PDB file of C-alpha atoms in Angstrom:
ATOM      1  CA  MET P 101       0.000   0.000   0.000  1.00  0.00           C
ATOM      2  CA  SER P 102       1.094   3.557  -0.601  1.00  0.00           C
ATOM      3  CA  LYS P 103       1.468   6.216   2.037  1.00  0.00           C
ATOM      4  CA  LYS P 104      -1.254   8.347   0.425  1.00  0.00           C
ATOM      5  CA  HIS P 105      -3.674   5.419   0.267  1.00  0.00           C
ATOM      6  CA  ASP P 106      -3.051   4.376   3.878  1.00  0.00           C
ATOM      7  CA  LEU P 107      -3.503   7.908   5.216  1.00  0.00           C
ATOM      8  CA  GLU P 108      -6.679   8.549   3.264  1.00  0.00           C
ATOM      9  CA  VAL P 109      -8.267   5.167   4.006  1.00  0.00           C
ATOM     10  CA  VAL P 110      -7.651   5.570   7.753  1.00  0.00           C
ATOM     11  CA  PHE P 111      -8.784   9.199   7.818  1.00  0.00           C
ATOM     12  CA  ALA P 112     -11.954   8.318   5.884  1.00  0.00           C
ATOM     13  CA  ALA P 113     -12.969   6.020   8.762  1.00  0.00           C
ATOM     14  CA  VAL P 114     -12.365   8.643  11.466  1.00  0.00           C
ATOM     15  CA  PRO P 115     -14.955  11.213  12.608  1.00  0.00           C
ATOM     16  CA  THR P 116     -14.415  14.790  11.441  1.00  0.00           C
ATOM     17  CA  SER P 117     -13.798  15.916  15.028  1.00  0.00           C
ATOM     18  CA  GLY P 118     -10.847  13.496  15.271  1.00  0.00           C
ATOM     19  CA  LEU P 119      -9.353  14.843  12.037  1.00  0.00           C
ATOM     20  CA  LYS P 120      -9.743  18.399  13.328  1.00  0.00           C
ATOM     21  CA  SER P 121      -8.088  17.349  16.586  1.00  0.00           C
ATOM     22  CA  LEU P 122      -5.084  15.952  14.705  1.00  0.00           C
ATOM     23  CA  TRP P 123      -4.937  19.059  12.471  1.00  0.00           C
ATOM     24  CA  GLN P 124      -4.856  21.308  15.571  1.00  0.00           C
ATOM     25  CA  ALA P 125      -2.193  19.148  17.235  1.00  0.00           C
ATOM     26  CA  LEU P 126      -0.015  19.405  14.123  1.00  0.00           C
ATOM     27  CA  LYS P 127      -0.604  23.137  13.870  1.00  0.00           C
ATOM     28  CA  SER P 128       0.205  23.828  17.529  1.00  0.00           C
ATOM     29  CA  GLY P 129       3.366  21.704  17.565  1.00  0.00           C
ATOM     30  CA  GLN P 130       2.023  18.954  19.818  1.00  0.00           C
ATOM     31  CA  VAL P 131       3.103  16.275  17.351  1.00  0.00           C
ATOM     32  CA  ILE P 132       6.712  15.303  16.834  1.00  0.00           C
ATOM     33  CA  ARG P 133       6.828  12.413  14.381  1.00  0.00           C
ATOM     34  CA  GLY P 134       3.454  11.216  15.645  1.00  0.00           C
ATOM     35  CA  ARG P 135       4.361  11.415  19.325  1.00  0.00           C
ATOM     36  CA  PHE P 136       3.119  13.502  22.206  1.00  0.00           C
ATOM     37  CA  VAL P 137       5.474  16.190  23.391  1.00  0.00           C
ATOM     38  CA  ASP P 138       5.504  14.973  26.981  1.00  0.00           C
ATOM     39  CA  GLY P 139       9.113  13.952  27.426  1.00  0.00           C
ATOM     40  CA  ARG P 140       8.244  10.260  27.674  1.00  0.00           C
ATOM     41  CA  GLY P 141       7.235   9.647  24.061  1.00  0.00           C
ATOM     42  CA  ASN P 142       3.759   8.522  25.033  1.00  0.00           C
ATOM     43  CA  GLY P 143       0.941   8.340  22.549  1.00  0.00           C
ATOM     44  CA  CYS P 144       0.599   8.352  18.803  1.00  0.00           C
ATOM     45  CA  LEU P 145      -1.850   9.310  16.074  1.00  0.00           C
ATOM     46  CA  PHE P 146      -4.585   7.258  17.759  1.00  0.00           C
ATOM     47  CA  HIS P 147      -4.689   9.839  20.561  1.00  0.00           C
ATOM     48  CA  TRP P 148      -5.808  12.661  18.284  1.00  0.00           C
ATOM     49  CA  LEU P 149      -7.952  10.636  15.914  1.00  0.00           C
ATOM     50  CA  SER P 150      -9.881   9.036  18.767  1.00  0.00           C
ATOM     51  CA  GLU P 151      -9.933  12.194  20.899  1.00  0.00           C
ATOM     52  CA  GLN P 152      -9.153  10.127  23.961  1.00  0.00           C
ATOM     53  CA  LYS P 153      -6.026   9.134  25.821  1.00  0.00           C
ATOM     54  CA  MET P 154      -4.567   5.883  24.581  1.00  0.00           C
ATOM     55  CA  VAL P 155      -2.486   4.503  27.415  1.00  0.00           C
ATOM     56  CA  ASP P 156      -2.076   0.927  26.230  1.00  0.00           C
ATOM     57  CA  ARG P 157      -2.999  -1.497  23.467  1.00  0.00           C
ATOM     58  CA  PRO P 158      -6.289  -2.558  25.124  1.00  0.00           C
ATOM     59  CA  SER P 159      -7.488   1.074  25.131  1.00  0.00           C
ATOM     60  CA  ARG P 160      -6.599   1.341  21.430  1.00  0.00           C
ATOM     61  CA  PHE P 161      -8.358  -1.937  20.669  1.00  0.00           C
ATOM     62  CA  ALA P 162     -11.435  -0.746  22.597  1.00  0.00           C
ATOM     63  CA  TRP P 163     -11.645   2.403  20.451  1.00  0.00           C
ATOM     64  CA  THR P 164     -11.166   0.578  17.164  1.00  0.00           C
ATOM     65  CA  ASN P 165     -13.816  -1.980  18.173  1.00  0.00           C
ATOM     66  CA  ARG P 166     -16.302   0.809  18.973  1.00  0.00           C
ATOM     67  CA  ASN P 167     -15.728   2.493  15.599  1.00  0.00           C
ATOM     68  CA  PRO P 168     -17.914   0.563  13.107  1.00  0.00           C
ATOM     69  CA  LEU P 169     -15.977   1.926  10.106  1.00  0.00           C
ATOM     70  CA  PHE P 170     -12.593   0.862  11.444  1.00  0.00           C
ATOM     71  CA  THR P 171     -11.815  -2.610  10.075  1.00  0.00           C
ATOM     72  CA  THR P 172      -8.772  -4.841  10.323  1.00  0.00           C
ATOM     73  CA  ALA P 173      -7.558  -3.301   7.040  1.00  0.00           C
ATOM     74  CA  HIS P 174      -7.747   0.159   8.652  1.00  0.00           C
ATOM     75  CA  ASP P 175      -5.855  -1.119  11.680  1.00  0.00           C
ATOM     76  CA  ALA P 176      -3.111  -2.542   9.442  1.00  0.00           C
ATOM     77  CA  ALA P 177      -2.899   0.762   7.545  1.00  0.00           C
ATOM     78  CA  MET P 178      -2.657   2.675  10.835  1.00  0.00           C
ATOM     79  CA  ARG P 179       0.234   0.466  11.923  1.00  0.00           C
ATOM     80  CA  ARG P 180       2.035   1.179   8.638  1.00  0.00           C
ATOM     81  CA  ILE P 181       1.431   4.909   9.179  1.00  0.00           C
ATOM     82  CA  ILE P 182       2.839   4.718  12.707  1.00  0.00           C
ATOM     83  CA  VAL P 183       6.058   3.002  11.595  1.00  0.00           C
ATOM     84  CA  GLY P 184       6.221   5.521   8.738  1.00  0.00           C
ATOM     85  CA  TRP P 185       6.203   8.306  11.359  1.00  0.00           C
ATOM     86  CA  ASP P 186       8.897   6.441  13.273  1.00  0.00           C
ATOM     87  CA  ALA P 187      10.981   6.005  10.111  1.00  0.00           C
ATOM     88  CA  ALA P 188      11.122   9.786   9.669  1.00  0.00           C
ATOM     89  CA  GLU P 189      13.154  10.083  12.862  1.00  0.00           C
ATOM     90  CA  PRO P 190      14.184   6.624  14.132  1.00  0.00           C
ATOM     91  CA  GLU P 191      16.175   7.930  17.079  1.00  0.00           C
ATOM     92  CA  MET P 192      12.923   9.212  18.634  1.00  0.00           C
ATOM     93  CA  ILE P 193      11.205   5.822  18.638  1.00  0.00           C
ATOM     94  CA  VAL P 194      10.066   4.724  22.067  1.00  0.00           C
ATOM     95  CA  LYS P 195       9.507   1.010  21.593  1.00  0.00           C
ATOM     96  CA  GLY P 196       7.275  -0.639  24.129  1.00  0.00           C
ATOM     97  CA  ALA P 197       7.195  -4.340  24.818  1.00  0.00           C
ATOM     98  CA  GLY P 198       6.041  -6.196  21.726  1.00  0.00           C
ATOM     99  CA  TYR P 199       6.668  -3.310  19.303  1.00  0.00           C
ATOM    100  CA  GLU P 200       8.748  -5.462  16.958  1.00  0.00           C
ATOM    101  CA  ALA P 201       6.072  -8.174  16.829  1.00  0.00           C
ATOM    102  CA  GLU P 202       3.053  -5.870  16.472  1.00  0.00           C
ATOM    103  CA  TYR P 203       4.296  -3.292  13.985  1.00  0.00           C
ATOM    104  CA  PRO P 204       5.577  -4.017  10.452  1.00  0.00           C
ATOM    105  CA  THR P 205       8.841  -2.691   9.082  1.00  0.00           C
ATOM    106  CA  ALA P 206       8.532   0.716   7.463  1.00  0.00           C
ATOM    107  CA  ARG P 207       7.754   0.801   3.732  1.00  0.00           C
ATOM    108  CA  TYR P 208       7.596   4.581   3.525  1.00  0.00           C
ATOM    109  CA  VAL P 209       8.291   7.698   5.565  1.00  0.00           C
ATOM    110  CA  VAL P 210       5.362   9.823   6.741  1.00  0.00           C
ATOM    111  CA  ARG P 211       5.917  13.527   7.287  1.00  0.00           C
ATOM    112  CA  LYS P 212       3.692  16.271   8.662  1.00  0.00           C
ATOM    113  CA  GLY P 213       2.924  17.555   5.145  1.00  0.00           C
ATOM    114  CA  ASP P 214       1.696  14.104   4.096  1.00  0.00           C
ATOM    115  CA  VAL P 215      -0.724  14.004   7.014  1.00  0.00           C
ATOM    116  CA  ARG P 216      -1.998  17.523   6.369  1.00  0.00           C
ATOM    117  CA  ARG P 217      -2.506  16.788   2.676  1.00  0.00           C
ATOM    118  CA  ALA P 218      -4.479  13.617   3.477  1.00  0.00           C
ATOM    119  CA  ILE P 219      -6.663  15.451   6.006  1.00  0.00           C
ATOM    120  CA  ARG P 220      -7.374  18.196   3.457  1.00  0.00           C
ATOM    121  CA  ASN P 221      -8.326  15.626   0.806  1.00  0.00           C
ATOM    122  CA  VAL P 222     -10.679  13.717   3.107  1.00  0.00           C
ATOM    123  CA  MET P 223     -12.283  16.914   4.426  1.00  0.00           C
ATOM    124  CA  ARG P 224     -12.743  18.193   0.859  1.00  0.00           C
ATOM    125  CA  GLU P 225     -14.539  14.957  -0.078  1.00  0.00           C
ATOM    126  CA  ARG P 226     -16.771  15.227   2.994  1.00  0.00           C
ATOM    127  CA  ARG P 227     -17.680  18.835   2.246  1.00  0.00           C
ATOM    128  CA  GLU P 228     -18.555  17.925  -1.346  1.00  0.00           C
ATOM    129  CA  ALA P 229     -20.651  14.946  -0.201  1.00  0.00           C
ATOM    130  CA  ASN P 230     -22.484  17.188   2.287  1.00  0.00           C
ATOM    131  CA  ARG P 231     -23.096  19.801  -0.406  1.00  0.00           C
ATOM    132  CA  LEU P 232     -24.517  17.197  -2.788  1.00  0.00           C
ATOM    133  CA  GLU P 233     -26.714  15.756  -0.037  1.00  0.00           C
ATOM    134  CA  ARG P 234     -28.135  19.198   0.813  1.00  0.00           C
ATOM    135  CA  ALA P 235     -28.819  19.863  -2.875  1.00  0.00           C
ATOM    136  CA  ALA P 236     -30.634  16.524  -3.195  1.00  0.00           C
ATOM    137  CA  GLU P 237     -32.710  17.274  -0.103  1.00  0.00           C
ATOM    138  CA  ARG P 238     -33.702  20.668  -1.505  1.00  0.00           C
ATOM    139  CA  ALA P 239     -34.711  19.046  -4.807  1.00  0.00           C
ATOM    140  CA  VAL P 240     -36.860  16.464  -3.024  1.00  0.00           C
ATOM    141  CA  LYS P 241     -38.513  19.133  -0.866  1.00  0.00           C
ATOM    142  CA  ALA P 242     -39.219  21.212  -3.973  1.00  0.00           C
ATOM    143  CA  ARG P 243     -40.868  18.208  -5.664  1.00  0.00           C
ATOM    144  CA  ILE P 244     -42.962  17.465  -2.604  1.00  0.00           C
ATOM    145  CA  ALA P 245     -44.045  21.102  -2.358  1.00  0.00           C
ATOM    146  CA  ALA P 246     -45.036  21.072  -6.039  1.00  0.00           C
ATOM    147  CA  ILE P 247     -47.426  18.147  -5.511  1.00  0.00           C
TER     148      ILE P 247
END
């Protein structure tokens, strides 16, 4: 899979508020290669996309299980994105127990600009879909009123 595809497929399954949360975190400098700026390297993209604190794998699994759009393919793409973040600056990786077994080797490097571009693309598609839906609703209401 390509970096662009992985980012867009994951972001398409995330609520708009989560995308806005990640956008704000990037804008305000709270993200360094996908990590919190808390001195301990805690957290990753899941924190912003879920809008909740992810303290361990079970909390991440709980969120992905509650999100009906988030499939195993999305989870695999998210793992590739995370190692792509790590590949951008390997010396900043904070590997927890089981990191090597759970995460694949990096196939690409993800940078802040890649994430921003993917968020913009997904948000553009959502705005266009909302515009088309509103136009269809107006057309139906006009037809009903004409009857």
